[in-house]
Amino acid sequence: MGLPVIPPEGSRSASLLDLVTSHVQRRNPKGRAAVVHRLDRDTSGIMVFARDGRAKKALMDNWDALVFERGYVALAEGVPDGDEGVFEDFLLENQAGQVYVASPQARGSLRALTRWKLLSSSSSGGKGSGGAQPFCLFSLSLETGRKHQIRVQLSSRGYPVAGDARYGARSDPLGRLCLHAAILGLEHPFTGERFSFESPAPDEFYALASPRRRPNPR
């Protein structure tokens, strides 16, 4: 299990924020890292931190404009028809924080667009999964950044992310939400320079989807 981005309230357990702050303080003893965006709980992958208040404000105020690419890899239940396509929906959040697909005319609904590609799939769950549940591996590129976007769009089509009981998953093969932030393209808020970051998804994702090789998530 990975580190939480920030420690739970009242906890002294290690967090990613603590580690990044320690790194920042090697050069600036008074410095402190700051979280500028979020990943869903148990999602692994790329995170960006600011190393001072000026950078934090610039990144948080302009995040959607600065990010030019967002790619995820998801291990999901079931196997879709086709190898690639586009998910387009309108999403709405209820008072309990649950997000669902709504009518485009629904008040407050937000358009969600995700391009997807099937990387691999299995006819059964594979070793350690009970053998009955087929899994597939999606590469997903976000055109919009809505809350729980990937999780809701996959679940609404019958392919919930493995381990995501909140949105209908029946399996929990790895004891976590099987979603990984694999690609992030970000423009520097001050210089305009563009950076592309990549983080390979866990080997266990690929093993459960039974690939013969690791496909390129692009």
CSV table of C-alpha atoms in Angstrom, one decimal:
chain,number,residue,atom,x,y,z
A,1,MET,CA,0.0,0.0,0.0
A,2,GLY,CA,1.3,3.5,-0.9
A,3,LEU,CA,1.6,6.6,1.3
A,4,PRO,CA,-1.3,8.9,1.8
A,5,VAL,CA,-0.8,12.4,0.2
A,6,ILE,CA,-1.6,14.0,3.6
A,7,PRO,CA,-1.8,12.3,7.0
A,8,PRO,CA,-5.3,11.6,8.3
A,9,GLU,CA,-6.5,14.1,10.9
A,10,GLY,CA,-5.0,13.3,14.3
A,11,SER,CA,-2.5,10.9,12.8
A,12,ARG,CA,1.3,11.1,12.9
A,13,SER,CA,1.8,8.5,10.2
A,14,ALA,CA,4.1,9.3,7.3
A,15,SER,CA,2.7,11.0,4.3
A,16,LEU,CA,3.9,12.0,0.8
A,17,LEU,CA,3.6,15.7,1.8
A,18,ASP,CA,6.1,15.1,4.6
A,19,LEU,CA,8.6,13.5,2.3
A,20,VAL,CA,8.4,16.2,-0.3
A,21,THR,CA,8.7,18.9,2.4
A,22,SER,CA,11.8,17.2,3.8
A,23,HIS,CA,13.3,17.3,0.2
A,24,VAL,CA,12.4,21.0,-0.2
A,25,GLN,CA,14.0,21.9,3.2
A,26,ARG,CA,17.3,20.5,2.2
A,27,ARG,CA,17.7,23.7,0.1
A,28,ASN,CA,15.4,26.0,2.0
A,29,PRO,CA,15.1,25.1,5.8
A,30,LYS,CA,12.0,27.4,6.0
A,31,GLY,CA,10.4,26.0,2.9
A,32,ARG,CA,7.3,23.8,3.0
A,33,ALA,CA,5.7,21.8,0.1
A,34,ALA,CA,2.1,22.4,-0.7
A,35,VAL,CA,-0.5,20.1,-2.3
A,36,VAL,CA,-2.0,21.8,-5.5
A,37,HIS,CA,-4.3,19.0,-6.8
A,38,ARG,CA,-5.8,15.8,-5.6
A,39,LEU,CA,-6.1,12.1,-6.6
A,40,ASP,CA,-8.9,10.0,-5.4
A,41,ARG,CA,-8.2,8.0,-2.3
A,42,ASP,CA,-6.1,4.9,-3.1
A,43,THR,CA,-5.3,6.2,-6.6
A,44,SER,CA,-1.6,5.8,-7.3
A,45,GLY,CA,0.6,7.7,-9.7
A,46,ILE,CA,1.8,11.2,-10.5
A,47,MET,CA,1.3,14.1,-8.0
A,48,VAL,CA,2.5,17.7,-8.3
A,49,PHE,CA,3.6,19.8,-5.3
A,50,ALA,CA,4.5,23.4,-5.1
A,51,ARG,CA,7.6,24.3,-3.1
A,52,ASP,CA,6.5,27.8,-2.1
A,53,GLY,CA,3.4,30.0,-1.7
A,54,ARG,CA,3.8,31.8,-4.9
A,55,ALA,CA,4.0,28.6,-6.9
A,56,LYS,CA,1.1,27.1,-5.0
A,57,LYS,CA,-1.2,30.1,-5.8
A,58,ALA,CA,-0.1,30.1,-9.5
A,59,LEU,CA,-0.7,26.4,-9.9
A,60,MET,CA,-4.0,26.2,-8.0
A,61,ASP,CA,-5.5,29.3,-9.7
A,62,ASN,CA,-4.7,28.1,-13.2
A,63,TRP,CA,-4.5,24.3,-12.9
A,64,ASP,CA,-7.0,23.4,-15.7
A,65,ALA,CA,-5.3,25.9,-18.1
A,66,LEU,CA,-1.8,24.7,-17.3
A,67,VAL,CA,-2.5,21.0,-17.6
A,68,PHE,CA,-2.5,19.9,-21.3
A,69,GLU,CA,-2.5,16.1,-20.8
A,70,ARG,CA,-4.0,13.8,-18.2
A,71,GLY,CA,-3.7,10.0,-18.7
A,72,TYR,CA,-4.8,7.2,-16.4
A,73,VAL,CA,-4.6,3.4,-16.5
A,74,ALA,CA,-7.5,1.5,-14.9
A,75,LEU,CA,-8.0,-2.1,-14.1
A,76,ALA,CA,-11.7,-2.7,-14.6
A,77,GLU,CA,-14.2,-5.5,-14.3
A,78,GLY,CA,-15.6,-7.0,-17.6
A,79,VAL,CA,-14.5,-6.6,-21.2
A,80,PRO,CA,-15.9,-3.9,-23.5
A,81,ASP,CA,-16.9,-4.2,-27.1
A,82,GLY,CA,-14.3,-2.5,-29.3
A,83,ASP,CA,-10.8,-1.4,-28.8
A,84,GLU,CA,-11.1,2.4,-28.4
A,85,GLY,CA,-13.7,5.2,-28.2
A,86,VAL,CA,-14.9,8.2,-26.4
A,87,PHE,CA,-17.1,8.5,-23.3
A,88,GLU,CA,-19.2,11.6,-23.2
A,89,ASP,CA,-21.6,12.2,-20.4
A,90,PHE,CA,-23.0,14.9,-18.1
A,91,LEU,CA,-22.2,14.3,-14.4
A,92,LEU,CA,-24.0,15.5,-11.3
A,93,GLU,CA,-23.0,15.2,-7.6
A,94,ASN,CA,-25.6,14.6,-4.9
A,95,GLN,CA,-25.5,15.9,-1.4
A,96,ALA,CA,-23.8,12.7,-0.2
A,97,GLY,CA,-20.9,13.3,-2.6
A,98,GLN,CA,-21.9,10.5,-5.0
A,99,VAL,CA,-21.4,11.4,-8.7
A,100,TYR,CA,-23.8,10.0,-11.3
A,101,VAL,CA,-24.6,10.3,-15.0
A,102,ALA,CA,-27.4,12.9,-15.5
A,103,SER,CA,-29.3,14.5,-18.3
A,104,PRO,CA,-27.6,17.3,-20.1
A,105,GLN,CA,-30.5,19.5,-19.1
A,106,ALA,CA,-30.1,18.7,-15.4
A,107,ARG,CA,-29.3,21.8,-13.4
A,108,GLY,CA,-25.7,21.8,-12.4
A,109,SER,CA,-24.6,18.9,-14.6
A,110,LEU,CA,-21.2,19.1,-16.1
A,111,ARG,CA,-19.9,17.7,-19.4
A,112,ALA,CA,-17.3,14.9,-19.0
A,113,LEU,CA,-15.3,13.7,-21.9
A,114,THR,CA,-12.8,10.8,-21.8
A,115,ARG,CA,-11.0,9.1,-24.7
A,116,TRP,CA,-10.3,5.4,-24.0
A,117,LYS,CA,-8.2,2.6,-25.4
A,118,LEU,CA,-8.3,-1.1,-24.4
A,119,LEU,CA,-4.8,-2.2,-23.6
A,120,SER,CA,-5.5,-5.9,-22.7
A,121,SER,CA,-8.2,-8.2,-21.2
A,122,SER,CA,-8.5,-11.6,-19.6
A,123,SER,CA,-11.2,-14.2,-19.9
A,124,SER,CA,-11.0,-14.9,-16.1
A,125,GLY,CA,-9.7,-13.1,-13.1
A,126,GLY,CA,-6.3,-14.7,-13.0
A,127,LYS,CA,-4.2,-15.9,-10.1
A,128,GLY,CA,-5.4,-14.7,-6.7
A,129,SER,CA,-8.7,-13.3,-7.9
A,130,GLY,CA,-10.9,-16.3,-7.6
A,131,GLY,CA,-10.7,-17.0,-11.3
A,132,ALA,CA,-14.3,-16.1,-12.2
A,133,GLN,CA,-14.1,-12.3,-12.8
A,134,PRO,CA,-12.7,-11.1,-16.1
A,135,PHE,CA,-10.7,-7.9,-16.1
A,136,CYS,CA,-9.6,-5.5,-18.7
A,137,LEU,CA,-7.0,-2.7,-18.7
A,138,PHE,CA,-8.0,0.7,-20.0
A,139,SER,CA,-5.8,3.6,-21.0
A,140,LEU,CA,-7.9,6.8,-20.5
A,141,SER,CA,-7.2,10.3,-21.5
A,142,LEU,CA,-9.2,13.1,-19.8
A,143,GLU,CA,-10.4,16.0,-21.8
A,144,THR,CA,-12.3,17.3,-18.8
A,145,GLY,CA,-11.4,16.9,-15.1
A,146,ARG,CA,-14.7,16.2,-13.2
A,147,LYS,CA,-14.9,14.6,-9.8
A,148,HIS,CA,-14.8,10.8,-10.0
A,149,GLN,CA,-15.0,11.1,-13.8
A,150,ILE,CA,-13.3,7.9,-14.8
A,151,ARG,CA,-14.9,5.9,-12.1
A,152,VAL,CA,-18.5,7.0,-12.9
A,153,GLN,CA,-18.1,6.7,-16.7
A,154,LEU,CA,-16.7,3.2,-16.5
A,155,SER,CA,-19.2,2.0,-13.9
A,156,SER,CA,-22.2,3.4,-15.8
A,157,ARG,CA,-21.2,1.3,-18.8
A,158,GLY,CA,-20.8,-1.9,-16.8
A,159,TYR,CA,-17.0,-1.8,-16.3
A,160,PRO,CA,-16.4,-0.5,-12.7
A,161,VAL,CA,-12.8,0.0,-11.6
A,162,ALA,CA,-11.7,-3.0,-9.7
A,163,GLY,CA,-11.8,-2.3,-5.9
A,164,ASP,CA,-14.3,0.5,-6.3
A,165,ALA,CA,-17.2,-0.7,-4.2
A,166,ARG,CA,-18.6,2.8,-4.1
A,167,TYR,CA,-19.4,2.6,-7.8
A,168,GLY,CA,-20.4,-1.0,-8.1
A,169,ALA,CA,-17.3,-3.1,-8.2
A,170,ARG,CA,-17.8,-6.7,-7.1
A,171,SER,CA,-14.1,-7.5,-6.8
A,172,ASP,CA,-11.2,-6.2,-4.8
A,173,PRO,CA,-8.2,-8.1,-6.1
A,174,LEU,CA,-5.5,-5.8,-4.8
A,175,GLY,CA,-7.2,-4.3,-1.7
A,176,ARG,CA,-7.2,-0.9,-3.3
A,177,LEU,CA,-8.9,1.2,-6.0
A,178,CYS,CA,-7.2,0.0,-9.2
A,179,LEU,CA,-6.7,3.4,-10.8
A,180,HIS,CA,-3.3,4.9,-11.7
A,181,ALA,CA,-2.4,8.5,-12.8
A,182,ALA,CA,0.1,7.5,-15.5
A,183,ILE,CA,0.7,10.6,-17.6
A,184,LEU,CA,0.6,14.3,-16.8
A,185,GLY,CA,1.5,17.2,-19.1
A,186,LEU,CA,2.0,20.5,-17.3
A,187,GLU,CA,3.0,24.0,-18.4
A,188,HIS,CA,5.3,25.8,-15.9
A,189,PRO,CA,3.2,28.7,-14.5
A,190,PHE,CA,6.0,31.3,-14.7
A,191,THR,CA,8.2,30.3,-17.7
A,192,GLY,CA,5.6,28.6,-20.0
A,193,GLU,CA,7.9,25.6,-20.4
A,194,ARG,CA,6.0,22.4,-21.0
A,195,PHE,CA,6.8,19.2,-19.1
A,196,SER,CA,5.6,15.7,-19.6
A,197,PHE,CA,5.7,13.2,-16.7
A,198,GLU,CA,5.0,9.4,-16.9
A,199,SER,CA,4.6,6.8,-14.2
A,200,PRO,CA,4.1,3.1,-15.1
A,201,ALA,CA,1.0,1.4,-13.7
A,202,PRO,CA,1.6,-1.3,-11.1
A,203,ASP,CA,2.7,-4.7,-12.5
A,204,GLU,CA,-0.3,-6.3,-10.7
A,205,PHE,CA,-2.7,-4.4,-13.0
A,206,TYR,CA,-1.1,-6.0,-16.1
A,207,ALA,CA,-0.9,-9.4,-14.5
A,208,LEU,CA,-4.6,-9.5,-13.7
A,209,ALA,CA,-5.5,-8.4,-17.2
A,210,SER,CA,-3.2,-11.2,-18.5
A,211,PRO,CA,-1.2,-9.3,-21.1
A,212,ARG,CA,1.7,-10.9,-22.9
A,213,ARG,CA,3.5,-7.6,-22.9
A,214,ARG,CA,3.2,-4.2,-21.3
A,215,PRO,CA,1.4,-2.0,-23.8
A,216,ASN,CA,2.0,1.7,-24.2
A,217,PRO,CA,-0.7,3.6,-22.3
A,218,ARG,CA,-0.6,6.3,-25.0
